[in-house]
Amino acid sequence: MVIQTDALVLREQNIGENDRLITLLTRNSGIVKAFVKVAGKAKSGLQSATQLLCYSRFTIQIGRTANRIKEAEAIEVYFGLRQDIEKVALAQYFTQLVAEAAPEGNQSDELLRIMLNALYFLHNGKKKAEQLKAIVEFRVACMCGYMPSLECCDVCGETQGERYIFDYINGVICCAECKGNQNGAYSVISDGVLSALRYIIDSDISKLFSFNMSDEGFKVLSDVTERYIITQLQRSFSALDFYNSVKEL
Ligand SMILES: [Zn+2]
């Protein structure tokens, strides 16, 4: 079977001398892995359209045991990001996160739209990196089976508190008075941060990147979303560690 789909290249690995294995976030089929023939007889356009962070139109031969890229034509190339070490680190973290969290073979149009929007804003510098990071981390978590419950205090049901404890392990909030789980994996969050988290969960994707906070607010938000996703996935990401070591303080 041969399929045609738009997709973003999330990961590339060299396999032997003749092949690369690329991981794609496709528009309609979730995560798809496929081999690309290296050099030799392969066309150079195929090579450039199948590199990390390329958004391309792919023709893929779906095999019984392995898939192979037959053709690829670049639509948008985020090479400009490679000039900026902080931006490229963040972009690579986004790709690692989605490659880890997104299910294979599922409908993935919304996930792809979020990624393309985030890369677009990262590329043109019109949104703060910390805002993009918070949106991608939290919305991707929600879409991939890690949706927290942020409507009200998990203990007493209060909805009007000024400060809440966000319990990263159980994915719930509770008022400071109610305590709830305090095993270390939690933060005390303001109503501003809580509003932003709720916005990221509920917003239509066309408006997802449109909310605003102070620079300090985005930093706090990004710290909260990072701790939530890392706690939920129970793993670290090399690109995230690198981003945190190079970002402007
Ligand atoms: Zn309460």
Tab-separated table of C-alpha atoms and ligand atoms in Angstrom:
chain	number	residue	atom	x	y	z
A	1	MET	CA	0.000	0.000	0.000
A	2	VAL	CA	1.176	3.530	-0.755
A	3	ILE	CA	-0.044	6.540	1.234
A	4	GLN	CA	0.407	10.249	0.663
A	5	THR	CA	0.476	12.571	3.641
A	6	ASP	CA	1.866	15.835	4.964
A	7	ALA	CA	4.137	15.253	7.931
A	8	LEU	CA	6.755	16.817	10.183
A	9	VAL	CA	10.079	14.989	10.668
A	10	LEU	CA	10.468	14.439	14.437
A	11	ARG	CA	13.572	12.257	14.524
A	12	GLU	CA	16.267	10.872	12.200
A	13	GLN	CA	18.659	7.989	12.804
A	14	ASN	CA	21.334	6.509	10.559
A	15	ILE	CA	20.845	2.785	10.040
A	16	GLY	CA	23.892	1.172	8.452
A	17	GLU	CA	25.480	2.872	5.450
A	18	ASN	CA	22.515	2.949	3.113
A	19	ASP	CA	19.516	3.958	5.163
A	20	ARG	CA	18.161	6.554	7.516
A	21	LEU	CA	15.101	5.851	9.663
A	22	ILE	CA	12.887	8.879	10.145
A	23	THR	CA	9.997	9.347	12.571
A	24	LEU	CA	7.114	11.375	11.170
A	25	LEU	CA	4.132	13.106	12.747
A	26	THR	CA	1.647	12.686	9.904
A	27	ARG	CA	-1.581	14.573	9.431
A	28	ASN	CA	-3.864	11.538	9.408
A	29	SER	CA	-1.955	8.504	10.642
A	30	GLY	CA	-0.220	9.645	13.826
A	31	ILE	CA	3.401	8.655	14.232
A	32	VAL	CA	4.849	6.742	11.258
A	33	LYS	CA	8.424	5.460	10.981
A	34	ALA	CA	9.938	4.954	7.529
A	35	PHE	CA	13.308	4.309	5.911
A	36	VAL	CA	14.964	6.733	3.501
A	37	LYS	CA	17.669	5.582	1.119
A	38	VAL	CA	20.868	7.583	1.578
A	39	ALA	CA	22.809	9.141	-1.300
A	40	GLY	CA	23.723	6.883	-4.225
A	41	LYS	CA	20.761	6.680	-6.515
A	42	ALA	CA	18.472	8.714	-4.257
A	43	LYS	CA	17.555	12.211	-5.382
A	44	SER	CA	18.987	15.114	-3.377
A	45	GLY	CA	15.513	16.644	-2.946
A	46	LEU	CA	14.520	13.521	-1.065
A	47	GLN	CA	17.413	14.036	1.352
A	48	SER	CA	16.675	17.676	2.107
A	49	ALA	CA	12.924	17.116	2.524
A	50	THR	CA	13.424	14.293	5.028
A	51	GLN	CA	15.677	16.065	7.543
A	52	LEU	CA	14.788	16.851	11.133
A	53	LEU	CA	12.228	19.690	11.457
A	54	CYS	CA	11.184	19.565	7.792
A	55	TYR	CA	7.471	19.728	7.082
A	56	SER	CA	7.023	17.913	3.774
A	57	ARG	CA	4.591	16.044	1.553
A	58	PHE	CA	5.499	12.362	1.639
A	59	THR	CA	4.689	9.361	-0.512
A	60	ILE	CA	5.245	6.329	1.715
A	61	GLN	CA	5.317	2.658	0.792
A	62	ILE	CA	3.690	0.914	3.787
A	63	GLY	CA	5.257	-2.528	4.132
A	64	ARG	CA	4.486	-5.559	6.244
A	65	THR	CA	7.568	-5.092	8.428
A	66	ALA	CA	8.937	-1.696	7.424
A	67	ASN	CA	7.889	1.444	5.575
A	68	ARG	CA	9.895	3.298	2.972
A	69	ILE	CA	9.792	6.908	1.727
A	70	LYS	CA	9.320	6.883	-2.056
A	71	GLU	CA	9.059	10.637	-2.573
A	72	ALA	CA	9.264	13.764	-0.427
A	73	GLU	CA	8.759	17.393	-1.301
A	74	ALA	CA	9.498	20.115	1.248
A	75	ILE	CA	6.609	22.446	2.145
A	76	GLU	CA	8.206	24.380	5.007
A	77	VAL	CA	11.735	24.065	6.294
A	78	TYR	CA	12.617	25.352	9.742
A	79	PHE	CA	16.340	25.544	9.026
A	80	GLY	CA	16.398	29.167	10.217
A	81	LEU	CA	16.057	27.772	13.728
A	82	ARG	CA	19.470	26.195	13.378
A	83	GLN	CA	21.097	29.624	13.609
A	84	ASP	CA	19.904	29.959	17.187
A	85	ILE	CA	21.059	27.347	19.675
A	86	GLU	CA	18.325	28.100	22.222
A	87	LYS	CA	15.558	27.900	19.625
A	88	VAL	CA	16.843	24.737	18.000
A	89	ALA	CA	17.156	23.074	21.418
A	90	LEU	CA	13.546	23.951	22.192
A	91	ALA	CA	12.354	22.752	18.770
A	92	GLN	CA	14.173	19.444	19.283
A	93	TYR	CA	12.592	19.082	22.719
A	94	PHE	CA	9.142	19.555	21.120
A	95	THR	CA	9.904	16.801	18.605
A	96	GLN	CA	11.212	14.440	21.317
A	97	LEU	CA	8.152	15.101	23.451
A	98	VAL	CA	5.671	14.408	20.659
A	99	ALA	CA	7.590	11.351	19.419
A	100	GLU	CA	7.398	9.981	22.974
A	101	ALA	CA	3.826	10.904	23.866
A	102	ALA	CA	1.829	10.650	20.628
A	103	PRO	CA	0.197	7.310	19.915
A	104	GLU	CA	0.999	5.544	16.634
A	105	GLY	CA	-1.664	5.380	13.962
A	106	ASN	CA	-4.104	7.825	15.601
A	107	GLN	CA	-5.780	10.870	14.133
A	108	SER	CA	-3.156	13.557	14.619
A	109	ASP	CA	-4.228	16.628	12.667
A	110	GLU	CA	-4.523	18.797	15.818
A	111	LEU	CA	-1.156	17.683	17.168
A	112	LEU	CA	0.470	18.541	13.848
A	113	ARG	CA	-1.208	21.977	13.796
A	114	ILE	CA	0.093	22.747	17.294
A	115	MET	CA	3.620	21.723	16.346
A	116	LEU	CA	3.613	23.740	13.109
A	117	ASN	CA	2.242	26.815	14.915
A	118	ALA	CA	4.836	26.502	17.674
A	119	LEU	CA	7.704	26.149	15.176
A	120	TYR	CA	6.367	29.053	13.138
A	121	PHE	CA	6.292	31.379	16.178
A	122	LEU	CA	9.646	30.111	17.414
A	123	HIS	CA	11.081	30.804	13.978
A	124	ASN	CA	9.745	34.353	13.601
A	125	GLY	CA	10.351	35.260	17.259
A	126	LYS	CA	6.902	36.837	17.728
A	127	LYS	CA	6.077	34.785	20.822
A	128	LYS	CA	8.158	34.169	23.914
A	129	ALA	CA	9.957	30.815	23.965
A	130	GLU	CA	8.618	30.088	27.456
A	131	GLN	CA	5.039	30.642	26.275
A	132	LEU	CA	5.507	28.255	23.344
A	133	LYS	CA	7.116	25.686	25.620
A	134	ALA	CA	4.250	25.847	28.135
A	135	ILE	CA	1.601	25.520	25.422
A	136	VAL	CA	3.265	22.575	23.692
A	137	GLU	CA	4.029	20.737	26.939
A	138	PHE	CA	0.599	21.147	28.453
A	139	ARG	CA	-1.638	20.765	25.398
A	140	VAL	CA	0.339	17.763	24.139
A	141	ALA	CA	0.050	16.191	27.619
A	142	CYS	CA	-3.718	16.704	27.552
A	143	MET	CA	-4.066	15.281	24.032
A	144	CYS	CA	-1.929	12.232	24.739
A	145	GLY	CA	-3.759	10.851	27.758
A	146	TYR	CA	-2.429	13.023	30.603
A	147	MET	CA	-5.326	15.455	31.075
A	148	PRO	CA	-5.351	16.907	34.606
A	149	SER	CA	-8.533	17.926	36.438
A	150	LEU	CA	-8.344	21.671	37.132
A	151	GLU	CA	-12.020	22.628	37.564
A	152	CYS	CA	-12.077	22.880	41.361
A	153	CYS	CA	-10.403	21.801	44.611
A	154	ASP	CA	-10.189	18.005	44.556
A	155	VAL	CA	-10.989	17.858	48.304
A	156	CYS	CA	-13.734	20.447	48.964
A	157	GLY	CA	-14.882	21.521	45.502
A	158	GLU	CA	-13.980	25.205	45.950
A	159	THR	CA	-13.720	27.066	42.624
A	160	GLN	CA	-12.924	30.645	43.736
A	161	GLY	CA	-9.624	30.236	45.588
A	162	GLU	CA	-6.786	32.718	45.042
A	163	ARG	CA	-4.052	30.092	45.329
A	164	TYR	CA	-4.106	26.393	44.701
A	165	ILE	CA	-1.732	23.491	45.107
A	166	PHE	CA	-1.203	21.718	41.773
A	167	ASP	CA	-0.483	18.050	42.529
A	168	TYR	CA	1.675	16.832	39.627
A	169	ILE	CA	1.334	13.132	40.477
A	170	ASN	CA	-2.464	12.936	40.641
A	171	GLY	CA	-3.110	15.758	38.159
A	172	VAL	CA	-5.505	17.638	40.472
A	173	ILE	CA	-5.649	20.973	42.295
A	174	CYS	CA	-6.676	21.669	45.876
A	175	CYS	CA	-6.841	24.792	48.051
A	176	ALA	CA	-3.922	25.514	50.345
A	177	GLU	CA	-6.202	24.890	53.377
A	178	CYS	CA	-7.233	21.457	52.130
A	179	LYS	CA	-3.613	20.320	51.728
A	180	GLY	CA	-4.252	17.131	49.759
A	181	ASN	CA	-1.222	15.179	48.524
A	182	GLN	CA	2.058	16.858	49.478
A	183	ASN	CA	4.658	14.301	48.538
A	184	GLY	CA	6.939	16.869	46.984
A	185	ALA	CA	5.726	16.816	43.393
A	186	TYR	CA	3.525	19.900	43.564
A	187	SER	CA	3.625	23.683	43.206
A	188	VAL	CA	1.553	26.457	44.734
A	189	ILE	CA	0.058	28.310	41.750
A	190	SER	CA	-1.670	31.684	41.480
A	191	ASP	CA	-5.077	32.156	39.882
A	192	GLY	CA	-3.273	33.754	36.904
A	193	VAL	CA	-1.258	30.587	36.248
A	194	LEU	CA	-4.349	28.433	36.814
A	195	SER	CA	-6.311	30.528	34.292
A	196	ALA	CA	-3.514	30.096	31.751
A	197	LEU	CA	-3.454	26.316	32.296
A	198	ARG	CA	-7.222	26.122	31.843
A	199	TYR	CA	-6.951	28.234	28.696
A	200	ILE	CA	-4.339	25.884	27.213
A	201	ILE	CA	-6.609	22.897	27.918
A	202	ASP	CA	-9.825	24.407	26.542
A	203	SER	CA	-8.828	26.803	23.777
A	204	ASP	CA	-9.586	26.175	20.148
A	205	ILE	CA	-6.277	25.645	18.363
A	206	SER	CA	-6.769	28.769	16.241
A	207	LYS	CA	-6.658	30.844	19.488
A	208	LEU	CA	-4.302	28.650	21.506
A	209	PHE	CA	-1.283	30.943	21.112
A	210	SER	CA	-3.208	34.201	21.672
A	211	PHE	CA	-3.208	34.640	25.462
A	212	ASN	CA	-0.813	36.976	27.227
A	213	MET	CA	1.071	37.130	30.524
A	214	SER	CA	4.082	39.009	31.887
A	215	ASP	CA	7.537	37.588	31.115
A	216	GLU	CA	7.730	36.428	34.724
A	217	GLY	CA	4.277	34.836	34.408
A	218	PHE	CA	5.357	32.850	31.337
A	219	LYS	CA	8.483	31.668	33.181
A	220	VAL	CA	6.429	30.389	36.113
A	221	LEU	CA	3.868	28.816	33.756
A	222	SER	CA	6.599	27.064	31.787
A	223	ASP	CA	8.167	25.726	34.974
A	224	VAL	CA	4.784	24.322	36.092
A	225	THR	CA	3.990	22.656	32.747
A	226	GLU	CA	7.497	21.180	32.581
A	227	ARG	CA	7.247	19.655	36.046
A	228	TYR	CA	3.794	18.293	35.229
A	229	ILE	CA	4.776	16.544	31.984
A	230	ILE	CA	8.056	15.201	33.376
A	231	THR	CA	6.253	13.828	36.446
A	232	GLN	CA	3.520	12.269	34.319
A	233	LEU	CA	5.820	10.720	31.694
A	234	GLN	CA	8.420	9.715	34.319
A	235	ARG	CA	11.334	10.368	32.012
A	236	SER	CA	13.725	13.152	31.078
A	237	PHE	CA	14.538	14.605	27.651
A	238	SER	CA	18.093	15.323	26.511
A	239	ALA	CA	16.963	18.331	24.434
A	240	LEU	CA	15.095	19.791	27.425
A	241	ASP	CA	18.159	19.457	29.655
A	242	PHE	CA	20.201	21.129	26.931
A	243	TYR	CA	17.628	23.902	26.444
A	244	ASN	CA	17.597	24.610	30.193
A	245	SER	CA	21.393	24.836	30.196
A	246	VAL	CA	21.595	27.332	27.296
A	247	LYS	CA	18.450	29.476	27.665
A	248	GLU	CA	18.813	33.106	28.643
A	249	LEU	CA	18.325	33.501	32.349
B	1	ZN	ZN	-10.417	22.768	49.136
